[in-house]
Amino acid sequence: MFVKKDLRKIPEILADATSRASRVPLAPPKNDCNNDDAETKTNANNDESNTTITELSFARRAPEFLPSKTVSLLLQPHFLPALRNLLRLSLYDCGLETLAGIESGGQLHDKGGADSENDNTNKNEPIFPNLQQLDIGRNPQITNASLPSTFSAQFPSLLEVWCDDCSFGPQIPEELLNIHTLHVVRMTKNKLRNS
């Protein structure tokens, strides 16, 4: 199977995902047993431009993360609606050095926006409340120190972390051990030592 790479830049992709997340979903038609057209109407309302994006792969896009080599590009306040819907995120081979900024969580809300007074309830919400799979593999400059201390709080639903070919070690990072929902952690070719 061949997957076509999205040629848009990351901010453009995130803007599209945010606009989809911000739309009010269309109410599906009532499924009447006697109505043969019910399935057709449901499918007609589910065109691609109305679907919420739950998976983003920014693999092998290192030039777009320069010069900062951080995830700050993703963590703009206006992209939060899209990030909150994600189930899978790949930052594979992006030349990242740190994941700093993720610890900010809901504090990324637009401070000057019209909704800032009404957003107080969201200030403590995690950035990625639904994310189940995170791939940060092949970022050899990511070390234990690259993960902020509150990293685990931003991923309450995380089931899998892939971090092959990074530089974690000599111990598994405490920030990963604090994610109690994890079922799978792939850490081949890191700098881990037996203890």
Backbone as ProteinMPNN parsed JSONL, in Angstrom:
{"seq_chain_A": "MFVKKDLRKIPEILADATSRASRVPLAPPKNDCNNDDAETKTNANNDESNTTITELSFARRAPEFLPSKTVSLLLQPHFLPALRNLLRLSLYDCGLETLAGIESGGQLHDKGGADSENDNTNKNEPIFPNLQQLDIGRNPQITNASLPSTFSAQFPSLLEVWCDDCSFGPQIPEELLNIHTLHVVRMTKNKLRNS", "coords_chain_A": {"N_chain_A": [[0.834, -1.172, 0.0], [0.561, 2.175, -0.841], [1.102, 5.301, 0.546], [0.134, 8.532, 0.028], [2.031, 11.437, 0.417], [1.186, 14.337, 2.174], [1.545, 17.382, 0.729], [1.348, 19.895, 1.746], [2.426, 22.48, 4.035], [3.177, 22.112, 7.552], [1.775, 24.043, 9.292], [-0.4, 24.667, 7.608], [-1.691, 22.191, 7.334], [-2.431, 21.739, 9.998], [-4.112, 23.927, 10.376], [-6.226, 23.249, 8.683], [-7.097, 20.892, 9.972], [-7.876, 22.013, 12.383], [-9.963, 23.715, 11.588], [-11.816, 21.82, 10.78], [-12.252, 20.538, 13.209], [-13.46, 22.537, 14.617], [-15.923, 22.904, 13.484], [-19.443, 22.474, 13.749], [-20.708, 19.293, 14.144], [-22.562, 17.575, 11.637], [-25.864, 16.533, 12.115], [-26.685, 13.159, 12.062], [-29.011, 11.552, 9.877], [-32.138, 10.246, 11.062], [-32.308, 6.808, 11.618], [-34.447, 5.065, 10.06], [-36.177, 2.095, 9.963], [-37.814, 1.492, 7.814], [-36.923, 3.108, 5.834], [-35.184, 3.113, 3.033], [-33.321, 4.865, 2.061], [-31.763, 5.824, 4.099], [-29.084, 5.022, 4.642], [-27.73, 6.048, 2.428], [-28.083, 8.83, 2.763], [-26.668, 9.245, 5.121], [-24.04, 8.585, 4.309], [-23.684, 10.548, 2.346], [-23.505, 12.836, 3.88], [-21.097, 12.491, 5.081], [-18.768, 13.455, 3.779], [-15.303, 13.987, 2.897], [-14.357, 16.569, 3.642], [-15.775, 17.215, 5.898], [-15.056, 15.511, 7.909], [-13.605, 14.786, 11.056], [-10.223, 15.129, 11.834], [-8.197, 12.618, 13.03], [-5.718, 11.552, 13.016], [-2.39, 12.421, 12.538], [0.485, 12.594, 10.625], [3.617, 13.647, 10.708], [5.99, 12.739, 9.811], [9.414, 12.61, 8.916], [9.89, 15.363, 8.381], [11.851, 17.202, 9.049], [13.089, 19.711, 8.165], [10.986, 21.532, 8.512], [10.798, 21.867, 11.222], [12.894, 23.376, 11.948], [14.344, 26.517, 12.997], [14.214, 25.763, 15.634], [13.948, 23.079, 16.504], [12.018, 21.935, 18.099], [8.714, 21.116, 19.362], [7.189, 23.353, 19.178], [6.008, 24.473, 16.943], [3.677, 23.006, 16.559], [2.233, 23.63, 18.82], [0.644, 25.956, 18.901], [-1.76, 28.251, 20.09], [-4.162, 28.474, 18.532], [-4.309, 26.015, 17.257], [-5.121, 24.121, 19.054], [-7.804, 22.92, 19.152], [-7.639, 20.974, 17.095], [-5.508, 19.344, 17.971], [-6.552, 18.237, 20.257], [-8.349, 16.376, 19.297], [-6.858, 14.335, 18.253], [-5.915, 10.923, 17.775], [-3.726, 9.523, 16.976], [-0.332, 10.421, 16.515], [2.463, 11.185, 14.646], [5.792, 11.985, 14.888], [8.037, 11.16, 13.715], [11.434, 11.002, 12.87], [12.019, 13.821, 12.736], [14.016, 15.518, 13.427], [14.003, 16.496, 16.013], [14.948, 17.947, 19.155], [13.935, 18.35, 21.633], [10.937, 18.011, 23.6], [9.853, 20.082, 24.849], [7.466, 22.436, 25.948], [5.183, 21.029, 25.619], [4.403, 20.578, 28.187], [2.986, 22.807, 28.901], [0.281, 22.605, 28.444], [-3.164, 23.359, 28.743], [-2.605, 26.015, 29.155], [-1.819, 27.205, 26.903], [-3.83, 28.523, 25.715], [-5.24, 31.147, 23.798], [-4.422, 34.168, 24.944], [-5.322, 36.719, 24.45], [-7.666, 36.497, 23.102], [-11.203, 36.64, 22.238], [-12.616, 34.731, 23.611], [-11.222, 34.279, 25.903], [-12.0, 34.853, 28.55], [-13.995, 33.003, 28.955], [-12.686, 30.618, 28.79], [-11.534, 29.619, 31.085], [-12.137, 27.198, 32.298], [-10.86, 25.371, 30.731], [-8.16, 25.641, 31.098], [-6.578, 23.833, 32.556], [-6.711, 21.509, 31.181], [-5.4, 18.705, 29.385], [-3.233, 18.859, 26.494], [-3.359, 16.818, 24.625], [-5.769, 15.01, 25.035], [-6.99, 12.701, 24.018], [-5.125, 11.236, 22.662], [-3.725, 8.222, 21.613], [-1.593, 6.932, 20.471], [1.777, 7.65, 20.038], [4.48, 8.543, 18.09], [7.75, 9.122, 18.297], [10.064, 8.326, 17.246], [13.367, 7.843, 15.831], [14.63, 10.304, 16.309], [17.399, 11.246, 17.102], [18.52, 13.1, 18.863], [16.891, 13.379, 20.997], [16.719, 12.995, 24.401], [16.65, 11.737, 27.821], [16.431, 14.114, 29.238], [15.023, 15.634, 27.477], [12.328, 15.386, 27.788], [9.71, 17.078, 29.325], [8.969, 17.569, 32.844], [6.238, 17.316, 33.414], [5.25, 15.825, 31.379], [3.772, 13.405, 31.221], [1.222, 14.143, 32.119], [-0.017, 15.35, 29.982], [-0.942, 13.403, 28.32], [-3.315, 11.588, 28.907], [-4.6, 9.356, 27.833], [-2.838, 7.772, 26.516], [-1.653, 4.907, 24.899], [0.375, 3.678, 23.419], [3.816, 4.249, 22.85], [6.26, 5.017, 20.616], [9.594, 5.087, 20.415], [11.966, 4.464, 19.08], [15.422, 4.473, 18.149], [16.24, 6.839, 19.44], [17.882, 8.804, 21.973], [17.53, 7.931, 24.589], [18.356, 7.145, 27.937], [20.715, 6.452, 30.604], [18.713, 5.053, 31.856], [15.198, 4.17, 31.618], [13.175, 6.916, 30.853], [11.76, 8.681, 33.568], [9.485, 10.193, 33.143], [8.128, 8.81, 31.155], [7.564, 6.455, 32.494], [5.677, 7.354, 34.245], [3.314, 7.452, 32.863], [0.577, 5.854, 33.177], [-1.246, 4.523, 31.614], [-0.02, 3.302, 29.528], [0.579, 0.626, 27.268], [2.299, -0.339, 25.376], [5.684, 0.224, 24.766], [8.097, 1.104, 22.659], [11.487, 0.933, 22.423], [13.879, 0.432, 21.011], [17.328, 0.524, 20.062], [18.312, 2.674, 21.675], [20.04, 4.358, 24.349], [20.008, 2.676, 26.552], [20.818, 0.913, 29.569], [21.375, -2.171, 31.245], [20.244, -2.621, 34.565]], "CA_chain_A": [[0.0, 0.0, 0.0], [1.31, 3.41, -0.955], [0.431, 6.431, 1.166], [0.565, 9.774, -0.594], [2.423, 12.438, 1.392], [0.527, 15.633, 2.071], [2.588, 18.33, 0.349], [1.168, 21.168, 2.434], [3.275, 22.699, 5.198], [2.543, 21.72, 8.81], [0.732, 24.977, 9.741], [-1.565, 24.537, 6.732], [-2.365, 20.936, 7.702], [-3.045, 21.948, 11.303], [-5.226, 24.868, 10.202], [-7.323, 22.466, 8.123], [-7.594, 20.012, 11.033], [-8.542, 22.871, 13.368], [-11.249, 24.173, 11.05], [-12.728, 20.666, 10.829], [-12.589, 20.274, 14.618], [-14.275, 23.641, 15.113], [-17.255, 22.861, 12.887], [-20.488, 21.718, 14.444], [-20.962, 18.104, 13.327], [-23.899, 17.427, 11.07], [-26.653, 15.489, 12.769], [-27.016, 12.093, 11.117], [-30.447, 11.358, 9.758], [-32.685, 9.157, 11.874], [-32.278, 5.545, 10.897], [-35.781, 4.481, 10.048], [-36.106, 0.754, 9.375], [-38.555, 1.452, 6.553], [-36.366, 4.086, 4.91], [-34.03, 2.545, 2.328], [-32.371, 5.915, 1.719], [-31.066, 6.282, 5.302], [-27.648, 4.814, 4.509], [-27.253, 6.968, 1.414], [-28.029, 10.161, 3.343], [-25.563, 9.264, 6.067], [-22.785, 8.624, 3.558], [-23.575, 11.823, 1.656], [-23.096, 13.846, 4.847], [-19.769, 12.169, 5.601], [-17.688, 13.685, 2.823], [-13.989, 14.155, 3.529], [-14.153, 17.905, 4.2], [-16.496, 17.341, 7.163], [-14.593, 14.539, 8.892], [-12.617, 15.245, 12.024], [-8.935, 14.472, 11.649], [-7.764, 11.974, 14.267], [-4.361, 11.054, 12.834], [-1.485, 13.297, 11.81], [1.833, 12.075, 10.488], [4.572, 14.653, 10.255], [7.241, 12.001, 9.693], [10.46, 13.044, 7.984], [9.699, 16.771, 8.027], [12.82, 17.926, 9.872], [13.287, 21.13, 7.808], [9.894, 22.377, 8.999], [10.963, 22.069, 12.657], [14.067, 24.227, 12.148], [15.605, 26.268, 13.671], [14.036, 25.473, 17.059], [14.032, 21.642, 16.774], [11.063, 21.643, 19.156], [7.34, 20.924, 18.892], [6.482, 24.629, 19.324], [5.23, 24.679, 15.724], [2.372, 22.379, 16.757], [1.589, 24.058, 20.057], [0.078, 27.296, 18.789], [-3.098, 28.22, 20.71], [-5.258, 28.28, 17.59], [-4.328, 24.629, 16.783], [-5.541, 23.229, 20.136], [-8.951, 22.05, 18.844], [-7.19, 19.831, 16.288], [-4.659, 18.471, 18.79], [-7.394, 17.536, 21.233], [-9.07, 15.288, 18.624], [-5.943, 13.329, 17.722], [-5.723, 9.602, 18.366], [-2.37, 9.114, 16.592], [0.551, 11.496, 16.082], [3.814, 10.744, 14.325], [6.847, 12.983, 14.736], [9.161, 10.298, 13.377], [12.529, 11.555, 12.068], [11.776, 15.255, 12.517], [15.164, 16.3, 13.883], [13.655, 17.139, 17.276], [15.879, 17.858, 20.277], [13.187, 18.426, 22.881], [9.482, 18.079, 23.538], [9.49, 21.191, 25.724], [6.284, 23.167, 25.508], [4.031, 20.149, 25.825], [3.985, 20.683, 29.585], [2.155, 23.997, 29.08], [-1.114, 22.177, 28.446], [-4.201, 24.325, 28.428], [-2.113, 27.376, 29.311], [-1.541, 27.721, 25.57], [-4.998, 29.226, 25.2], [-5.012, 32.495, 23.311], [-4.672, 35.059, 26.074], [-5.964, 37.951, 24.039], [-8.851, 36.198, 22.306], [-12.513, 37.003, 22.766], [-13.11, 33.669, 24.477], [-10.282, 34.019, 26.987], [-12.694, 34.854, 29.836], [-14.809, 31.793, 29.048], [-11.836, 29.44, 28.66], [-10.888, 29.281, 32.352], [-12.345, 25.793, 32.622], [-9.99, 24.562, 29.889], [-6.752, 25.956, 31.335], [-5.853, 22.694, 33.106], [-6.913, 20.332, 30.344], [-4.214, 18.306, 28.619], [-3.228, 19.204, 25.068], [-3.686, 15.614, 23.861], [-6.552, 14.164, 25.933], [-7.444, 11.464, 23.374], [-4.024, 10.599, 21.923], [-3.46, 6.85, 22.023], [-0.328, 6.455, 19.908], [2.741, 8.709, 19.764], [5.725, 8.051, 17.504], [8.819, 10.121, 18.29], [11.252, 7.569, 16.866], [14.405, 8.359, 14.94], [15.019, 11.662, 16.676], [18.534, 10.849, 17.941], [18.92, 14.113, 19.85], [15.969, 13.339, 22.135], [17.283, 12.277, 25.549], [15.786, 11.791, 29.003], [16.238, 15.523, 29.586], [14.162, 16.264, 26.467], [10.931, 15.271, 28.192], [9.411, 17.911, 30.483], [8.552, 16.794, 34.016], [4.794, 17.076, 33.394], [4.959, 15.196, 30.097], [2.731, 12.383, 31.363], [-0.084, 14.763, 32.352], [-0.592, 15.796, 28.713], [-1.349, 12.222, 27.559], [-4.04, 10.696, 29.817], [-5.146, 8.179, 27.138], [-1.766, 7.198, 25.696], [-1.487, 3.455, 24.997], [1.616, 3.261, 22.769], [4.854, 5.231, 22.53], [7.352, 4.47, 19.829], [10.739, 5.988, 20.494], [13.154, 3.776, 18.586], [16.493, 5.297, 17.579], [16.439, 8.108, 20.142], [19.047, 8.695, 22.858], [17.098, 7.757, 25.963], [19.228, 6.299, 28.719], [20.895, 5.012, 30.718], [17.478, 4.476, 32.392], [13.962, 4.596, 30.955], [12.794, 8.199, 31.458], [10.719, 8.671, 34.594], [8.287, 10.798, 32.563], [7.407, 7.742, 30.456], [7.083, 5.507, 33.501], [4.533, 7.966, 34.917], [2.116, 7.321, 32.033], [0.064, 4.581, 33.663], [-2.129, 3.901, 30.623], [0.795, 2.704, 28.463], [0.623, -0.824, 27.072], [3.433, -0.644, 24.504], [6.757, 1.211, 24.653], [9.178, 0.594, 21.796], [12.683, 1.735, 22.688], [15.085, -0.188, 20.468], [18.435, 1.391, 19.627], [18.502, 3.835, 22.54], [21.252, 4.207, 25.141], [19.612, 2.06, 27.805], [21.729, -0.092, 30.129], [20.787, -3.058, 32.262], [20.602, -2.198, 35.922]], "C_chain_A": [[0.882, 1.24, 0.0], [0.502, 4.547, -0.351], [1.0, 7.704, 0.56], [0.858, 10.807, 0.487], [1.679, 13.74, 1.117], [1.616, 16.673, 1.823], [2.439, 19.695, 1.016], [2.152, 21.258, 3.598], [2.474, 22.395, 6.466], [1.494, 22.738, 9.291], [-0.543, 24.907, 8.895], [-2.386, 23.291, 7.076], [-3.097, 21.101, 9.031], [-4.221, 22.925, 11.226], [-6.444, 24.141, 9.644], [-7.94, 21.572, 9.202], [-8.351, 20.812, 12.093], [-9.895, 23.338, 12.858], [-12.271, 23.037, 11.05], [-13.175, 20.385, 12.255], [-13.535, 21.336, 15.168], [-15.687, 23.646, 14.555], [-18.217, 22.059, 13.755], [-20.791, 20.5, 13.585], [-22.405, 18.067, 12.837], [-24.624, 16.301, 11.787], [-26.982, 14.407, 11.753], [-28.52, 11.923, 11.038], [-30.895, 10.191, 10.621], [-32.717, 7.902, 11.033], [-33.625, 4.856, 11.047], [-35.706, 3.14, 9.333], [-36.791, 0.678, 8.019], [-37.976, 2.388, 5.508], [-35.102, 3.524, 4.27], [-32.97, 3.581, 2.025], [-31.541, 6.365, 2.923], [-29.56, 6.144, 5.163], [-27.052, 5.789, 3.505], [-27.114, 8.374, 1.982], [-26.867, 10.278, 4.331], [-24.235, 9.367, 5.336], [-22.602, 9.94, 2.836], [-23.124, 12.927, 2.603], [-21.679, 13.623, 5.365], [-18.678, 12.395, 4.576], [-16.424, 14.086, 3.571], [-13.794, 15.514, 4.186], [-14.859, 18.099, 5.54], [-15.995, 16.384, 8.229], [-13.546, 15.16, 9.806], [-11.339, 14.454, 11.822], [-8.46, 13.927, 12.988], [-6.334, 11.434, 14.17], [-3.556, 12.049, 12.011], [-0.104, 12.669, 11.804], [2.709, 13.164, 9.891], [5.957, 14.024, 10.117], [8.135, 12.598, 8.609], [10.257, 14.482, 7.482], [10.647, 17.657, 8.838], [12.997, 19.389, 9.46], [12.186, 22.057, 8.332], [9.999, 22.654, 10.497], [12.21, 22.896, 12.975], [13.618, 25.67, 12.319], [15.436, 25.758, 15.101], [14.24, 24.012, 17.434], [13.16, 21.237, 17.965], [9.682, 21.441, 18.533], [6.534, 22.222, 18.963], [5.626, 24.955, 18.099], [3.816, 24.127, 15.866], [1.557, 23.043, 17.856], [1.097, 25.5, 20.038], [-1.348, 27.243, 19.358], [-4.236, 27.939, 19.737], [-5.316, 26.866, 17.019], [-4.863, 23.655, 17.84], [-6.773, 22.384, 19.811], [-8.553, 20.814, 18.029], [-6.39, 18.848, 17.127], [-5.486, 17.659, 19.771], [-8.172, 16.382, 20.621], [-8.165, 14.141, 18.192], [-5.954, 12.038, 18.522], [-4.299, 9.114, 18.107], [-1.594, 10.32, 16.07], [1.931, 10.926, 15.835], [4.717, 11.951, 14.106], [8.157, 12.261, 14.434], [10.159, 11.054, 12.496], [12.307, 13.02, 11.714], [12.922, 16.133, 13.007], [14.91, 17.023, 15.198], [14.751, 16.932, 18.321], [15.148, 17.802, 21.608], [11.687, 18.411, 22.606], [8.983, 19.153, 24.499], [8.352, 21.979, 25.102], [5.036, 22.346, 25.723], [3.512, 20.286, 27.26], [3.067, 21.876, 29.837], [0.676, 23.671, 29.1], [-2.072, 23.26, 28.033], [-3.769, 25.767, 28.596], [-1.784, 28.0, 27.96], [-2.708, 28.495, 24.998], [-4.632, 30.65, 24.832], [-5.397, 33.482, 24.41], [-5.414, 36.323, 25.687], [-7.257, 37.742, 23.292], [-10.146, 36.562, 23.009], [-13.025, 35.967, 23.752], [-12.246, 33.462, 25.712], [-10.958, 34.019, 28.356], [-13.48, 33.568, 30.04], [-13.981, 30.523, 29.033], [-11.197, 29.004, 29.967], [-11.044, 27.818, 32.703], [-11.402, 24.903, 31.838], [-8.512, 24.735, 30.202], [-5.948, 24.762, 31.847], [-6.03, 21.421, 32.297], [-5.635, 19.986, 29.611], [-4.358, 18.705, 27.152], [-3.739, 18.026, 24.244], [-4.54, 14.657, 24.698], [-6.953, 12.812, 25.34], [-6.332, 10.69, 22.675], [-3.728, 9.218, 22.492], [-2.109, 6.346, 21.537], [0.54, 7.65, 19.534], [4.023, 8.079, 19.245], [6.72, 9.202, 17.455], [10.143, 9.46, 17.912], [12.144, 8.304, 15.879], [14.617, 9.868, 15.081], [16.197, 11.495, 17.633], [18.999, 11.884, 18.954], [17.954, 14.177, 21.031], [16.555, 12.425, 23.206], [16.271, 12.303, 26.694], [15.464, 13.235, 29.378], [15.325, 16.247, 28.606], [12.687, 16.238, 26.834], [10.674, 16.157, 29.407], [8.841, 17.08, 31.628], [7.057, 16.489, 34.031], [4.342, 16.443, 32.085], [3.786, 14.233, 30.195], [1.337, 12.978, 31.524], [-0.766, 15.186, 31.053], [-1.146, 14.645, 27.876], [-2.135, 11.231, 28.421], [-4.583, 9.427, 29.162], [-4.094, 7.41, 26.354], [-1.588, 5.705, 25.972], [-0.144, 2.988, 24.452], [2.539, 4.452, 22.54], [5.946, 4.501, 21.77], [8.475, 5.485, 19.857], [12.029, 5.235, 20.162], [14.161, 4.805, 18.071], [16.551, 6.705, 18.157], [17.673, 7.934, 21.022], [18.634, 8.622, 24.32], [18.07, 6.834, 26.681], [20.009, 7.094, 29.747], [19.665, 4.294, 31.285], [16.299, 4.9, 31.511], [13.532, 5.895, 31.626], [11.624, 8.06, 32.426], [9.4, 9.212, 34.042], [7.473, 9.787, 31.767], [6.828, 6.737, 31.444], [5.847, 6.038, 34.238], [3.248, 7.932, 34.095], [1.55, 5.933, 32.305], [-0.843, 3.863, 32.68], [-1.352, 3.146, 29.549], [0.738, 1.186, 28.465], [1.862, -1.218, 26.284], [4.414, 0.532, 24.517], [7.858, 0.562, 23.836], [10.38, 1.511, 21.956], [13.958, 1.075, 22.161], [16.071, 0.891, 20.027], [18.455, 2.734, 20.355], [19.779, 3.579, 23.333], [20.939, 3.627, 26.52], [20.634, 1.023, 28.236], [20.981, -0.93, 31.115], [21.19, -2.561, 33.638], [20.309, -3.27, 36.915]], "O_chain_A": [[1.842, 1.327, 0.766], [-0.663, 4.735, -0.703], [2.211, 7.923, 0.581], [0.033, 11.032, 1.373], [1.562, 14.18, -0.027], [2.521, 16.82, 2.644], [3.306, 20.556, 0.868], [2.648, 20.242, 4.084], [1.243, 22.419, 6.452], [0.4, 22.323, 9.672], [-1.644, 25.07, 9.42], [-3.616, 23.332, 7.105], [-4.238, 20.663, 9.179], [-5.214, 22.761, 11.935], [-7.569, 24.387, 10.08], [-9.162, 21.504, 9.331], [-9.35, 20.341, 12.636], [-10.869, 23.356, 13.61], [-13.456, 23.266, 11.293], [-14.332, 20.035, 12.491], [-14.319, 21.065, 16.078], [-16.561, 24.322, 15.095], [-17.831, 21.09, 14.408], [-21.105, 20.653, 12.405], [-23.332, 18.474, 13.537], [-24.051, 15.24, 12.033], [-27.51, 14.711, 10.683], [-29.224, 12.127, 12.027], [-30.127, 9.264, 10.88], [-33.109, 7.935, 9.867], [-33.891, 4.163, 12.029], [-35.216, 3.067, 8.206], [-36.393, -0.116, 7.166], [-38.494, 2.453, 4.394], [-34.056, 3.471, 4.916], [-31.823, 3.222, 1.755], [-30.679, 7.228, 2.764], [-28.825, 7.061, 5.531], [-25.957, 6.304, 3.73], [-26.121, 9.048, 1.708], [-26.171, 11.293, 4.365], [-23.386, 10.172, 5.719], [-21.473, 10.417, 2.717], [-22.435, 13.856, 2.184], [-21.125, 14.499, 6.029], [-17.74, 11.601, 4.502], [-16.476, 14.476, 4.737], [-13.116, 15.597, 5.211], [-14.565, 19.06, 6.25], [-16.47, 16.44, 9.364], [-12.712, 15.956, 9.373], [-11.38, 13.235, 11.658], [-8.334, 14.67, 13.962], [-5.805, 10.913, 15.151], [-3.975, 12.468, 10.932], [0.413, 12.263, 12.845], [2.56, 13.545, 8.73], [6.972, 14.699, 10.287], [7.676, 13.024, 7.55], [10.435, 14.766, 6.298], [10.266, 18.748, 9.262], [13.051, 20.25, 10.339], [12.434, 23.24, 8.568], [9.357, 23.579, 10.996], [12.543, 23.092, 14.144], [12.556, 26.019, 11.804], [16.419, 25.359, 15.724], [14.659, 23.717, 18.553], [13.5, 20.335, 18.73], [9.512, 21.581, 17.322], [5.311, 22.189, 18.821], [4.617, 25.649, 18.222], [2.864, 24.713, 15.35], [0.327, 23.019, 17.823], [1.135, 26.183, 21.061], [-2.065, 26.271, 19.12], [-5.181, 27.233, 20.086], [-6.292, 26.533, 16.348], [-5.041, 22.473, 17.543], [-6.791, 21.206, 20.17], [-9.082, 19.726, 18.258], [-6.578, 17.638, 17.004], [-5.147, 16.516, 20.076], [-8.615, 15.492, 21.346], [-8.657, 13.082, 17.805], [-5.996, 12.039, 19.752], [-3.732, 8.381, 18.916], [-2.11, 11.128, 15.297], [2.505, 10.266, 16.701], [4.452, 12.812, 13.267], [9.234, 12.693, 14.843], [9.777, 11.669, 11.501], [12.395, 13.412, 10.55], [12.81, 17.359, 13.003], [15.531, 18.05, 15.472], [15.396, 15.884, 18.366], [15.668, 17.276, 22.592], [11.237, 18.756, 21.513], [7.823, 19.134, 24.912], [8.29, 22.161, 23.886], [3.96, 22.886, 25.977], [2.317, 20.127, 27.509], [2.431, 21.946, 30.889], [-0.106, 24.396, 29.716], [-1.819, 23.996, 27.08], [-4.511, 26.67, 28.21], [-1.5, 29.195, 27.882], [-2.6, 29.067, 23.913], [-3.804, 31.278, 25.492], [-6.572, 33.607, 24.756], [-6.072, 36.934, 26.529], [-7.893, 38.713, 22.882], [-10.175, 36.766, 24.223], [-13.799, 36.304, 24.648], [-12.513, 32.552, 26.498], [-10.546, 33.269, 29.241], [-13.617, 33.094, 31.168], [-14.526, 29.44, 29.245], [-10.378, 28.085, 29.957], [-10.166, 27.246, 33.348], [-11.163, 23.767, 32.249], [-7.682, 24.035, 29.622], [-4.746, 24.687, 31.595], [-5.543, 20.362, 32.694], [-4.865, 20.876, 29.25], [-5.467, 18.867, 26.643], [-4.471, 18.217, 23.272], [-4.064, 13.575, 25.041], [-7.227, 11.873, 26.086], [-6.572, 9.602, 22.15], [-3.508, 9.061, 23.693], [-1.541, 5.429, 22.13], [0.106, 8.547, 18.812], [4.587, 7.189, 19.881], [6.56, 10.14, 16.675], [11.214, 9.98, 18.223], [11.73, 9.242, 15.198], [14.761, 10.592, 14.096], [16.02, 11.591, 18.848], [19.806, 11.562, 19.827], [18.173, 14.947, 21.967], [16.846, 11.254, 22.961], [15.168, 12.83, 26.547], [14.343, 13.537, 29.789], [14.896, 17.368, 28.881], [11.886, 16.978, 26.261], [11.35, 16.006, 30.425], [8.29, 16.003, 31.4], [6.649, 15.485, 34.616], [3.166, 16.523, 31.73], [2.9, 14.246, 29.341], [0.36, 12.362, 31.099], [-1.984, 15.362, 31.033], [-1.756, 14.88, 26.833], [-1.654, 10.121, 28.647], [-4.99, 8.505, 29.869], [-4.427, 6.492, 25.605], [-1.399, 5.289, 27.115], [0.424, 2.018, 24.954], [2.108, 5.517, 22.099], [6.481, 3.494, 22.232], [8.323, 6.609, 19.38], [13.037, 5.35, 20.86], [13.779, 5.881, 17.612], [16.874, 7.657, 17.446], [18.436, 6.989, 20.821], [19.303, 9.182, 25.189], [18.552, 5.859, 26.105], [19.951, 8.323, 29.738], [19.577, 3.069, 31.209], [16.394, 5.867, 30.754], [13.524, 5.972, 32.854], [10.628, 7.401, 32.128], [8.326, 8.747, 34.425], [6.248, 9.896, 31.709], [5.725, 6.228, 31.245], [5.067, 5.262, 34.789], [2.196, 8.342, 34.586], [2.002, 4.949, 31.72], [-1.178, 2.698, 32.895], [-1.948, 2.429, 28.745], [0.834, 0.543, 29.511], [2.417, -2.297, 26.489], [4.027, 1.682, 24.308], [8.477, -0.411, 24.268], [10.311, 2.705, 21.665], [15.005, 1.154, 22.804], [15.691, 2.007, 19.671], [18.596, 3.789, 19.737], [20.527, 2.658, 23.004], [21.524, 4.032, 27.524], [21.24, 0.342, 27.408], [20.046, -0.454, 31.759], [22.325, -2.136, 33.853], [20.547, -3.088, 38.108]]}, "name": "protein", "num_of_chains": 1, "seq": "MFVKKDLRKIPEILADATSRASRVPLAPPKNDCNNDDAETKTNANNDESNTTITELSFARRAPEFLPSKTVSLLLQPHFLPALRNLLRLSLYDCGLETLAGIESGGQLHDKGGADSENDNTNKNEPIFPNLQQLDIGRNPQITNASLPSTFSAQFPSLLEVWCDDCSFGPQIPEELLNIHTLHVVRMTKNKLRNS"}
